[in-house]
mmCIF file of C-alpha atoms and ligand atoms in Angstrom:
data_model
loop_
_atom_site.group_PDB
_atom_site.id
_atom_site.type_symbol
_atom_site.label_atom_id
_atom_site.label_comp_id
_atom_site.label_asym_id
_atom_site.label_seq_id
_atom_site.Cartn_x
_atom_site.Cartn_y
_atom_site.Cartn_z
ATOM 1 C CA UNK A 1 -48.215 217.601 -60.888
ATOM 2 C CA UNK A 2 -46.488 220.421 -62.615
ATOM 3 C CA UNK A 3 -42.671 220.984 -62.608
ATOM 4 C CA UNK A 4 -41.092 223.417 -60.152
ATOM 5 C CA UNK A 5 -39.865 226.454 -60.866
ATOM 6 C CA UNK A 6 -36.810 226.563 -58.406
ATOM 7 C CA UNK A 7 -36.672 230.211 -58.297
ATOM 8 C CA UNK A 8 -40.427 229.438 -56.499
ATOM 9 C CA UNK A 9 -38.630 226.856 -53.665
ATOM 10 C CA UNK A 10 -35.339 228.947 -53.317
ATOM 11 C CA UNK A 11 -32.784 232.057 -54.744
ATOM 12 C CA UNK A 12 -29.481 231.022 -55.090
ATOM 13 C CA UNK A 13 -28.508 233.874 -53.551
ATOM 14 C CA UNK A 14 -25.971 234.925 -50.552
ATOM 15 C CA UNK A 15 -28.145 232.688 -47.985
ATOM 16 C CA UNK A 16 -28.297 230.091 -49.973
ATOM 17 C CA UNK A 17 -24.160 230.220 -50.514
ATOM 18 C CA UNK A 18 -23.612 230.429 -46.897
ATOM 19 C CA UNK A 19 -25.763 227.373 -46.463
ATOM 20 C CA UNK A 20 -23.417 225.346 -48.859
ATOM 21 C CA UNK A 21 -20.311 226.617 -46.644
ATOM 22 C CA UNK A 22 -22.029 225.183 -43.626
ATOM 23 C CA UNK A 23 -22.403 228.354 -42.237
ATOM 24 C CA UNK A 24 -25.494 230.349 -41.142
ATOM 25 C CA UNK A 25 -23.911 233.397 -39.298
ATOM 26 C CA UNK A 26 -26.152 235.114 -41.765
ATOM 27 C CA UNK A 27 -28.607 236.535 -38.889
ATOM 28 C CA UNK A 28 -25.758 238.108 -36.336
ATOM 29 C CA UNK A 29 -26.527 238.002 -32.959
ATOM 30 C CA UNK A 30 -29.581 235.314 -33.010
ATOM 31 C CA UNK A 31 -27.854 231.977 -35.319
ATOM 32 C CA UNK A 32 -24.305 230.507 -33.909
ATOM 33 C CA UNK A 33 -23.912 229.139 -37.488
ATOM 34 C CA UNK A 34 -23.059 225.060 -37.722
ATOM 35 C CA UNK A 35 -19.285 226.142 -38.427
ATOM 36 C CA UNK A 36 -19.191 226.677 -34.341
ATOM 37 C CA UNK A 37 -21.800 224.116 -33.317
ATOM 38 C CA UNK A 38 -20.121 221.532 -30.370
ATOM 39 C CA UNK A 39 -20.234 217.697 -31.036
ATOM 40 C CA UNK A 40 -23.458 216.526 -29.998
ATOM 41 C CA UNK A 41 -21.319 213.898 -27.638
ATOM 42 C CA UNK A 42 -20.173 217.223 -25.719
ATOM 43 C CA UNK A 43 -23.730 218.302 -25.651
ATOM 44 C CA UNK A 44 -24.692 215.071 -23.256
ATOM 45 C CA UNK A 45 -22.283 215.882 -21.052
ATOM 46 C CA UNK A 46 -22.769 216.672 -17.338
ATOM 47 C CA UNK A 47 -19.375 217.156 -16.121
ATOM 48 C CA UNK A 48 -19.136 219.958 -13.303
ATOM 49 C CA UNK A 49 -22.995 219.905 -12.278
ATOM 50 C CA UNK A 50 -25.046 218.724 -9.432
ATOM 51 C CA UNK A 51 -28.331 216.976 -9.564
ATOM 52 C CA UNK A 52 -30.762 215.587 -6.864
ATOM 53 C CA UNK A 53 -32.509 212.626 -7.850
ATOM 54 C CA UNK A 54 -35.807 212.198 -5.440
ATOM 55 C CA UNK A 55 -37.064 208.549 -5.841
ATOM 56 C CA UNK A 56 -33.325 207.344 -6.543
ATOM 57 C CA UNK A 57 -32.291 204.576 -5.155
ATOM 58 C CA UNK A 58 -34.235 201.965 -7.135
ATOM 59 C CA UNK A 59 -36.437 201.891 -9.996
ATOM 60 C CA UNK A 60 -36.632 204.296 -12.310
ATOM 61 C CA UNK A 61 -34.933 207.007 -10.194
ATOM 62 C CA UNK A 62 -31.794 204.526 -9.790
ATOM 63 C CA UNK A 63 -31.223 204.562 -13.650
ATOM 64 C CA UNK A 64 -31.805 208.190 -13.845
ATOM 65 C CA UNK A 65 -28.641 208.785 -11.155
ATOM 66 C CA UNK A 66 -27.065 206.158 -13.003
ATOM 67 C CA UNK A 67 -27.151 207.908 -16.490
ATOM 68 C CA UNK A 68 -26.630 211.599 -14.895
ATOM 69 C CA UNK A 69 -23.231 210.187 -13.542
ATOM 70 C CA UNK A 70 -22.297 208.361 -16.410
ATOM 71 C CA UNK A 71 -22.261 211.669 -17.424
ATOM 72 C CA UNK A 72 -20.180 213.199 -15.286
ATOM 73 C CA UNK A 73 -22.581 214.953 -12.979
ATOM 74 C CA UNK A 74 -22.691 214.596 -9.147
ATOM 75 C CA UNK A 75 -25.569 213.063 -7.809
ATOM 76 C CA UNK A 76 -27.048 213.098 -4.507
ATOM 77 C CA UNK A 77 -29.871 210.453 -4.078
ATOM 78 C CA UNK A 78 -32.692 211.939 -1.921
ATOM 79 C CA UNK A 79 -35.032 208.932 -0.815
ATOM 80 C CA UNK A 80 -36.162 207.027 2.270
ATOM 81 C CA UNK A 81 -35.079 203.547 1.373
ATOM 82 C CA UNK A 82 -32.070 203.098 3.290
ATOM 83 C CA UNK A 83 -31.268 199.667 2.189
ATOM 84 C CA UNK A 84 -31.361 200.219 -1.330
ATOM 85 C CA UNK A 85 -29.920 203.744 -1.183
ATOM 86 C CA UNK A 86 -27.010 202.288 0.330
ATOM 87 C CA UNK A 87 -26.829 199.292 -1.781
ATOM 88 C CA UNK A 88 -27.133 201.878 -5.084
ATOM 89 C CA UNK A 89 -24.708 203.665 -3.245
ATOM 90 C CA UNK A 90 -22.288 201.270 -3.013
ATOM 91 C CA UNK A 91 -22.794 199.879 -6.634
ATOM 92 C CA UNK A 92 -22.251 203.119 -8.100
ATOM 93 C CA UNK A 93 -19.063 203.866 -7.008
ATOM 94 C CA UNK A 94 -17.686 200.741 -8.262
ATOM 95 C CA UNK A 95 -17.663 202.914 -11.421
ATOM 96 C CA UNK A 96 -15.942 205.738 -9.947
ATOM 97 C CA UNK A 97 -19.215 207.888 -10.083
ATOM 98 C CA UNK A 98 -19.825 210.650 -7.220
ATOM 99 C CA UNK A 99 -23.317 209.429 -5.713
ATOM 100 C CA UNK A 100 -23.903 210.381 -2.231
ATOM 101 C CA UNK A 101 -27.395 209.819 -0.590
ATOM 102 C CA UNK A 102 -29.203 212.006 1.901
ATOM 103 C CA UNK A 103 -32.479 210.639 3.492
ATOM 104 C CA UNK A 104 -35.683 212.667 3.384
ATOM 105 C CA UNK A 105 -39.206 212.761 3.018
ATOM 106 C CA UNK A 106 -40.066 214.926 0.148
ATOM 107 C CA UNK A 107 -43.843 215.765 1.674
ATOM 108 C CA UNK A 108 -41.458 217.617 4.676
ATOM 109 C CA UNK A 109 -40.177 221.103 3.881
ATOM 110 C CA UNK A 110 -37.641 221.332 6.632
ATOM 111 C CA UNK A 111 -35.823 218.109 5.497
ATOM 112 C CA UNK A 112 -36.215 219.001 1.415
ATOM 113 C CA UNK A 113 -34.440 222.002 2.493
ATOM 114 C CA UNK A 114 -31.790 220.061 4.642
ATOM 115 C CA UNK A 115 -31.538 218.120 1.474
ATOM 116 C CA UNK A 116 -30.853 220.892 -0.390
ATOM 117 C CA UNK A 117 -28.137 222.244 1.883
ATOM 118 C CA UNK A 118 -26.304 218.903 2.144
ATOM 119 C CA UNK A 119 -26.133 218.574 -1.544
ATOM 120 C CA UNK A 120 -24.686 222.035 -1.747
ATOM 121 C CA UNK A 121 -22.055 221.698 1.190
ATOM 122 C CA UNK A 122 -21.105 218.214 -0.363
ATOM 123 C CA UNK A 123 -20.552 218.793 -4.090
ATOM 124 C CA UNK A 124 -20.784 223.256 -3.830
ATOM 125 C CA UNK A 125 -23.787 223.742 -6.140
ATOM 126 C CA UNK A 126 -27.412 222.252 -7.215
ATOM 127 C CA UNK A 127 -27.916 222.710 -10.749
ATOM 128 C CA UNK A 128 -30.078 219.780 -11.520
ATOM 129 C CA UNK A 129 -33.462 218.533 -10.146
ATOM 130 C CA UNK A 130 -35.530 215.066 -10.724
ATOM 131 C CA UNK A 131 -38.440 214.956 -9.256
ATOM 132 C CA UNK A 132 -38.999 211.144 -9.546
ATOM 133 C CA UNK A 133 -40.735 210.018 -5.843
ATOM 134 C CA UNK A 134 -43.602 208.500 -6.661
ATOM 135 C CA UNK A 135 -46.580 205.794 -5.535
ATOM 136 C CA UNK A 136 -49.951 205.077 -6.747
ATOM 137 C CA UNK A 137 -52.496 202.297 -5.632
ATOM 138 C CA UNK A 138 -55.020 200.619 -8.090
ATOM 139 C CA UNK A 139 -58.562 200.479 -6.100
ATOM 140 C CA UNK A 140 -62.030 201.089 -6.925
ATOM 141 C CA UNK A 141 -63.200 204.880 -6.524
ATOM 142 C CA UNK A 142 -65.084 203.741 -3.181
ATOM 143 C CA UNK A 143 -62.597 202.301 -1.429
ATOM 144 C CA UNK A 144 -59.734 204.965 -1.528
ATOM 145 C CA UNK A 145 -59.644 205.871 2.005
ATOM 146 C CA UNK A 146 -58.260 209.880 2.559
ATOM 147 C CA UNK A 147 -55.216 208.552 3.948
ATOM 148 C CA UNK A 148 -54.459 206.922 0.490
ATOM 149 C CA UNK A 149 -55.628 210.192 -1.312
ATOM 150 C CA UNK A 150 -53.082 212.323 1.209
ATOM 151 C CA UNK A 151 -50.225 209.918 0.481
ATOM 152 C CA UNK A 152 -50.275 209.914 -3.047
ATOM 153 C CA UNK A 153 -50.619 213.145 -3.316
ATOM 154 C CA UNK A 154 -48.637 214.612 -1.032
ATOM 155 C CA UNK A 155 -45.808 212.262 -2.476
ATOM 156 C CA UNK A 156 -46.130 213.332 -6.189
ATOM 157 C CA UNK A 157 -47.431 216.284 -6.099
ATOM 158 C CA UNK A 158 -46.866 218.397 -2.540
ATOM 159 C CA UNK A 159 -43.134 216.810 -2.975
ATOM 160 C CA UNK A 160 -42.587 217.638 -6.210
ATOM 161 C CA UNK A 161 -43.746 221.197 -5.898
ATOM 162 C CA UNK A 162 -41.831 221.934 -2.528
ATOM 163 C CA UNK A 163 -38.432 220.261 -3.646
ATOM 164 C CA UNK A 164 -38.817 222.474 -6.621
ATOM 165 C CA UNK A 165 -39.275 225.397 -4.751
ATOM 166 C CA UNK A 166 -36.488 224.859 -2.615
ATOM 167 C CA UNK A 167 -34.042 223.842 -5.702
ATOM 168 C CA UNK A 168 -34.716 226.727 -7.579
ATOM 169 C CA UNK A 169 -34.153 229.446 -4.914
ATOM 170 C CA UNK A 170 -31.027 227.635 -4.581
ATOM 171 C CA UNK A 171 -30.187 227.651 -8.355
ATOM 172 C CA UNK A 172 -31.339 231.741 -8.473
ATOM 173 C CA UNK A 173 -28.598 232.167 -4.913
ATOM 174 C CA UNK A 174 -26.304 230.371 -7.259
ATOM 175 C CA UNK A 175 -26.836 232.467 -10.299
ATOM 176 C CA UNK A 176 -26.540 229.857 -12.954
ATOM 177 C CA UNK A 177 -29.625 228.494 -14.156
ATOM 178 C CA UNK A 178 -30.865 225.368 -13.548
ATOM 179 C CA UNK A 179 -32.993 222.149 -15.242
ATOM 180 C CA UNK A 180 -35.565 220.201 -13.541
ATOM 181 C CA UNK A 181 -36.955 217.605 -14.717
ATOM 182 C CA UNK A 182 -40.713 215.952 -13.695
ATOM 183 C CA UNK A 183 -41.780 212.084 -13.770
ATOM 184 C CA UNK A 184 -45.101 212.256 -14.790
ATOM 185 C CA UNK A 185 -46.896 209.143 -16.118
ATOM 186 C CA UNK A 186 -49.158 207.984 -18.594
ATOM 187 C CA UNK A 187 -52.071 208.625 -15.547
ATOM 188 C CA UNK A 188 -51.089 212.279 -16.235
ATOM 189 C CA UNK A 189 -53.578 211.986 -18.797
ATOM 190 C CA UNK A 190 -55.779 209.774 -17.752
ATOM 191 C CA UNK A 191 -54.177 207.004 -20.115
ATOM 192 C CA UNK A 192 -53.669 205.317 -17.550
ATOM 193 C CA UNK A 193 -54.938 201.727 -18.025
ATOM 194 C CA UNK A 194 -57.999 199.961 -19.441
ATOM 195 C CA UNK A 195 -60.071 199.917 -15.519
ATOM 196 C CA UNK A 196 -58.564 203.101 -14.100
ATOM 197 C CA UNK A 197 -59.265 202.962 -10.412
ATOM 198 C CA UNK A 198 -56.209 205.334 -9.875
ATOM 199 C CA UNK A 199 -57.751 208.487 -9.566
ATOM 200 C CA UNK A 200 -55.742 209.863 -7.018
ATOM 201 C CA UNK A 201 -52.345 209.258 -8.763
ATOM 202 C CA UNK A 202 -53.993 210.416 -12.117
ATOM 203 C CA UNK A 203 -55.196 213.703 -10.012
ATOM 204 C CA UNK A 204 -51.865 213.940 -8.577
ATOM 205 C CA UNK A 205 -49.611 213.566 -11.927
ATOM 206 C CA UNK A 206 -51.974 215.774 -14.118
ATOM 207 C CA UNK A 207 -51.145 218.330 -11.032
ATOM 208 C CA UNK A 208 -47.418 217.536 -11.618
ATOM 209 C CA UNK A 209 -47.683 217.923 -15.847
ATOM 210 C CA UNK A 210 -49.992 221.472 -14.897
ATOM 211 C CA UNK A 211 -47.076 222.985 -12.071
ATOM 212 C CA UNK A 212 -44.182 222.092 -14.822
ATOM 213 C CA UNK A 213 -46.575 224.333 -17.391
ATOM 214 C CA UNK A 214 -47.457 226.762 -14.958
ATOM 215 C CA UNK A 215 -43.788 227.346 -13.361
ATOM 216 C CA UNK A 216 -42.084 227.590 -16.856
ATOM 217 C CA UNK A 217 -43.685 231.222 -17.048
ATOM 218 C CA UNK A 218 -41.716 232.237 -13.523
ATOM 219 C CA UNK A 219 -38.449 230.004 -13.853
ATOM 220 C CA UNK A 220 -37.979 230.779 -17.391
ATOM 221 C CA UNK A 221 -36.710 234.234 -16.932
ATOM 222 C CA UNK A 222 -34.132 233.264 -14.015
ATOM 223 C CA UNK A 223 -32.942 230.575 -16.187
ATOM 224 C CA UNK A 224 -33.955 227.753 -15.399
ATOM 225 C CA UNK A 225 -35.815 225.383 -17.410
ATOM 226 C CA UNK A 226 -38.853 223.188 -15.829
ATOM 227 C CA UNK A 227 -39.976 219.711 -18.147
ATOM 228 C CA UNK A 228 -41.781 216.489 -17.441
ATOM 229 C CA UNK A 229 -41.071 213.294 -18.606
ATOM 230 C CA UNK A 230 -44.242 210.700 -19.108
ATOM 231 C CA UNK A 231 -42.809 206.921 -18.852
ATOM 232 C CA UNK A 232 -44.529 203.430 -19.548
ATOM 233 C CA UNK A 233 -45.549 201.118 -17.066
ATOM 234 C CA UNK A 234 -41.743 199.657 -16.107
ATOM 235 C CA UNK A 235 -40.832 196.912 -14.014
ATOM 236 C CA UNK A 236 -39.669 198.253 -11.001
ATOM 237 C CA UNK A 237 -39.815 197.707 -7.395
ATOM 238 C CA UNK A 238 -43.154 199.843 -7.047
ATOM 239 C CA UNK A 239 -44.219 198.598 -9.769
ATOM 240 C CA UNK A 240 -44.406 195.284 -8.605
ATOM 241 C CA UNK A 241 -45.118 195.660 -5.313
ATOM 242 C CA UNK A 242 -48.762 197.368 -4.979
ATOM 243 C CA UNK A 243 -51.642 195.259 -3.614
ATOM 244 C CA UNK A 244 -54.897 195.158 -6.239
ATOM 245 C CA UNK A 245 -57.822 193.391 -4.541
ATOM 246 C CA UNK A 246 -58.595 190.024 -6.405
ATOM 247 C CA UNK A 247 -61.369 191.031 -8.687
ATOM 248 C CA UNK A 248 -59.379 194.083 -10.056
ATOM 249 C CA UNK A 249 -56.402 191.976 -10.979
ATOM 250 C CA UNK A 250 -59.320 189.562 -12.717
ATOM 251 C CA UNK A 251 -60.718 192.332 -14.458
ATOM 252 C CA UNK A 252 -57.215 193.575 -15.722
ATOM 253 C CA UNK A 253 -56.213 190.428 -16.825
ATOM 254 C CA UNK A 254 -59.455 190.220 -19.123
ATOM 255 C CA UNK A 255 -57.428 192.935 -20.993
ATOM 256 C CA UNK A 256 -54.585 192.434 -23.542
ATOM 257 C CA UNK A 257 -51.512 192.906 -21.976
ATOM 258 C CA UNK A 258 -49.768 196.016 -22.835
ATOM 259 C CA UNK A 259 -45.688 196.214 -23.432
ATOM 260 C CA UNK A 260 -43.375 197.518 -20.271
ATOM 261 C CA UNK A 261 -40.896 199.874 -20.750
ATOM 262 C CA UNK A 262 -37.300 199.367 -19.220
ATOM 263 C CA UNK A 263 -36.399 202.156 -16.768
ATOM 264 C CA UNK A 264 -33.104 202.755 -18.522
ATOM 265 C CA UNK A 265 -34.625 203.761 -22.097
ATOM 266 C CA UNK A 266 -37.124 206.507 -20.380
ATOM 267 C CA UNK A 267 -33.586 207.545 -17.840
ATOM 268 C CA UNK A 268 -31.815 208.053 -21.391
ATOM 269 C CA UNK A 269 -34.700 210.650 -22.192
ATOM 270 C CA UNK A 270 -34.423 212.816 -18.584
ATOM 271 C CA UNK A 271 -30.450 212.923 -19.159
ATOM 272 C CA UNK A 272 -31.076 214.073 -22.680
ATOM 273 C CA UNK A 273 -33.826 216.791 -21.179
ATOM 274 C CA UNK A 274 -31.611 218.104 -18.330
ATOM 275 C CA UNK A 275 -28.406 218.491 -21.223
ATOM 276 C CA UNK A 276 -27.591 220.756 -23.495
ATOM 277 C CA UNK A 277 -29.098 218.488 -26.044
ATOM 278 C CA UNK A 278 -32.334 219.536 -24.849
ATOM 279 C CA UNK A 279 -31.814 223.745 -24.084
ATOM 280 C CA UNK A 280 -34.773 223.987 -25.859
ATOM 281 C CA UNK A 281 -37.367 222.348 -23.776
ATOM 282 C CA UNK A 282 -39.128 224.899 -21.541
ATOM 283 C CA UNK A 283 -42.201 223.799 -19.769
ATOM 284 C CA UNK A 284 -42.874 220.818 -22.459
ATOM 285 C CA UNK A 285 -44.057 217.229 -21.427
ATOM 286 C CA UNK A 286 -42.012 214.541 -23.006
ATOM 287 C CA UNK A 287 -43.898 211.449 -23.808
ATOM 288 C CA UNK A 288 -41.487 208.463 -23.987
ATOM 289 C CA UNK A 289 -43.721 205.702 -23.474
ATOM 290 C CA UNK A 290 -43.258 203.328 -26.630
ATOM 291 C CA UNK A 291 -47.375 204.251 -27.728
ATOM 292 C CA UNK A 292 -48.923 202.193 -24.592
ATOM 293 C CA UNK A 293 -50.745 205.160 -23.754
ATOM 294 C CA UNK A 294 -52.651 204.453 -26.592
ATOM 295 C CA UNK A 295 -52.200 200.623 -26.467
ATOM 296 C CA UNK A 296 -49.902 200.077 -28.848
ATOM 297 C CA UNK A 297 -48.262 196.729 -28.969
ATOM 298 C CA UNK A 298 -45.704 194.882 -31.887
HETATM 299 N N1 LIG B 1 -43.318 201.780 -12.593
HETATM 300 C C1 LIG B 1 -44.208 202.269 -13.417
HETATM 301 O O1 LIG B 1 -44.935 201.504 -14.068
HETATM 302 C C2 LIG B 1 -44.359 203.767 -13.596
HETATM 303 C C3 LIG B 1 -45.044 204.247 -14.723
HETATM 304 C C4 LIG B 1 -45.165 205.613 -14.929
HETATM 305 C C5 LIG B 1 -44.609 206.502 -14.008
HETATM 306 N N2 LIG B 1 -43.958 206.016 -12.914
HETATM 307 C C6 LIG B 1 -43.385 206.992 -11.987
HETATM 308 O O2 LIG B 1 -41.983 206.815 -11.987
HETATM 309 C C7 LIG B 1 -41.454 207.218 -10.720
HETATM 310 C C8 LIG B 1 -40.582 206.120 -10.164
HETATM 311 O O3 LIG B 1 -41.378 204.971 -9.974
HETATM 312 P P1 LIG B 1 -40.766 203.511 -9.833
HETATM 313 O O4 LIG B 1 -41.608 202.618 -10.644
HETATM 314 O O5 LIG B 1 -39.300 203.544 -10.059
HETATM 315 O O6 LIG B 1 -41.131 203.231 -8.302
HETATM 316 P P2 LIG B 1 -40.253 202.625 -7.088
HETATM 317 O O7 LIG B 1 -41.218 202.405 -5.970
HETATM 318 O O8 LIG B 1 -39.457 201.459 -7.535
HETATM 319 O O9 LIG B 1 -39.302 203.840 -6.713
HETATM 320 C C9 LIG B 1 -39.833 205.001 -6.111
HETATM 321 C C10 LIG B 1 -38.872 205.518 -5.081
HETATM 322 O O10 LIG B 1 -39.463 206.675 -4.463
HETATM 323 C C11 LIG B 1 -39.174 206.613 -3.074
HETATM 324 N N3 LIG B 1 -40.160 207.378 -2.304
HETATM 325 C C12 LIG B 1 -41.483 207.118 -2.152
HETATM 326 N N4 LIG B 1 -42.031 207.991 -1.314
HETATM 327 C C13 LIG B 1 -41.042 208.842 -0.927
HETATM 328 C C14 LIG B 1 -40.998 209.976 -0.070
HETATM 329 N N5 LIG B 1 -42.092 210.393 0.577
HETATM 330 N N6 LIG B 1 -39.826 210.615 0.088
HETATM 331 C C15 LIG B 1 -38.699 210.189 -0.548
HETATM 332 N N7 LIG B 1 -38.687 209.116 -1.364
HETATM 333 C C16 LIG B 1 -39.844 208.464 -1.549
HETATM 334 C C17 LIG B 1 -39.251 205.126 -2.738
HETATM 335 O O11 LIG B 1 -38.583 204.823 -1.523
HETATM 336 C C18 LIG B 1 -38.597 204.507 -3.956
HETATM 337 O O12 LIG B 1 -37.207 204.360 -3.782
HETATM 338 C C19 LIG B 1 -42.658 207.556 -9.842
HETATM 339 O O13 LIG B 1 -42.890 208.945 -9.856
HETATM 340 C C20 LIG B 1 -43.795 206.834 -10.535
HETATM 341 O O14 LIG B 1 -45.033 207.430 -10.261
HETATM 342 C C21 LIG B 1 -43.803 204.673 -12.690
#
């Protein structure tokens, strides 16, 4: 290896002095320079917006509200769990955070759109959408009936297209811009497990991760940015709670158990998306899933 001649790496010349004052105003117009750069802890905030969280009154939606408003954002829950939205609710505003909760199914357009307009009358704007509804069953390929496949579907992928549709005309009335944000899932690409048997929910998330790419070309120019996020399997109330016929549980228990995520580490990485930590991402997929998409373990 032969020595470096450091006129080859850099000239110590008038870019290279601004550099050492910490300030890159050297391209006017398209660099801010780090002299005027905000404190990253300013950069997480939310204060003064409005986000919808679909999906939020448990799980992995509840930690997302539950970040957002930590915060500083409002946050209107948009779900159809009563109990628990109420409960969340309730909880929440033991810290002084603005949740409110609106009920809706997000496969009906007339009641995403009442959603819509009840977040806007409540808190005055929408600037932030999570698409977060989800459910998935595990079953073999022959005995997903078409009711399943319309379900699923229509949940995570007719909901999250229609409550985007509806959010963004609202965020172009407004003027402003907007984020939204997409839960995906390792079954967005077909990582889903070792036995698969979820091909409608790995259909219907690869459809989610293909609208966030798709829309960034048309919601990029009115401002607002469109991203997914891809979590672990998480212990949650759904994910808990779906039936598996005996021999698939057998056959996934002949496979090594893969690590769960907690729903607050992958809510950490949709606030970060949605702030002004992450202006940059513009129809990206985020994968925050500790490597279990490819199996990793300690
Ligand atoms: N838990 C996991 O292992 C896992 C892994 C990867 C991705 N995800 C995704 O994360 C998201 C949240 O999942 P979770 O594990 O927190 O599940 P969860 O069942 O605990 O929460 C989902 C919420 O969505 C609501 N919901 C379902 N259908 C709805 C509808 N039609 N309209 C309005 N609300 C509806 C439910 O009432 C529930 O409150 C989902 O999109 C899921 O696909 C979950």
């Amino acid at each position: 290896m032969g020595d470096i001649n450091p006129k080859d790496v850099y000239e110590f010349d008038e870019v290279y002095e601004r550099l050492l004052e910490m300030d890159l105003n050297g391209v006017p117009g398209l660099t801010k320079g780090l002299k005027n750069v905000p404190p990253a802890k300013d950069l997480v905030r939310l204060d003064g917006k409005t986000a919808i969280v679909t999906g939020g009154s448990r799980g992995l939606g509840l930690a997302i509200v539950n970040r957002l408003a930590e915060a500083g954002a409002n946050v209107v829950i948009v779900d159809l769990a009563v109990e628990f939205a109420e409960s969340a609710v309730a909880y929440l505003s033991t810290k002084n955070y603005r949740v409110k909760f609106f009920k809706a199914d997000v496969r009906d357009l007339k009641q995403i759109q009442e959603a819509v307009d009840f977040t806007v009358k409540e808190f005055g704007s929408l600037d932030i959408l999570i698409n977060n509804a989800g459910l998935w069953k595990i079953k073999h390929y022959y005995d997903f009936t078409e009711e399943d496949w319309d379900l699923i579907v229509d949940v995570c992928l007719k909901g999250t297209f229609f409550f985007t549709q509806a959010a963004a005309n609202q965020m172009v009335k407004q003027g402003t811009g907007g984020r939204i944000c997409n839960t995906i899932s390792v079954g967005a690409y077909s990582m889903e497990n070792y036995i698969g048997c979820m091909a409608p929910y790995t259909a219907a998330k690869s459809g989610v991760l293909g609208i966030t790419r798709s829309l960034s070309r048309e919601l990029k120019p009115l401002g607002i940015a469109i991203n997914a996020v891809c979590p672990p399997g998480m212990v949650t109330v759904g994910g808990g709670h779906f039936s598996m016929d005996d021999d698939l549980k057998a056959l996934m228990a002949s496979f090594p158990s893969v690590p769960l995520g907690d729903p607050d580490e992958v809510a950490r990485v949709v606030a970060m998306v949605v702030s002004d930590i992450g202006v940059l991402f513009h129809g990206s997929d985020i994968v925050a899933d500790g490597g279990t998409r490819w199996q990793l373990r300690k």
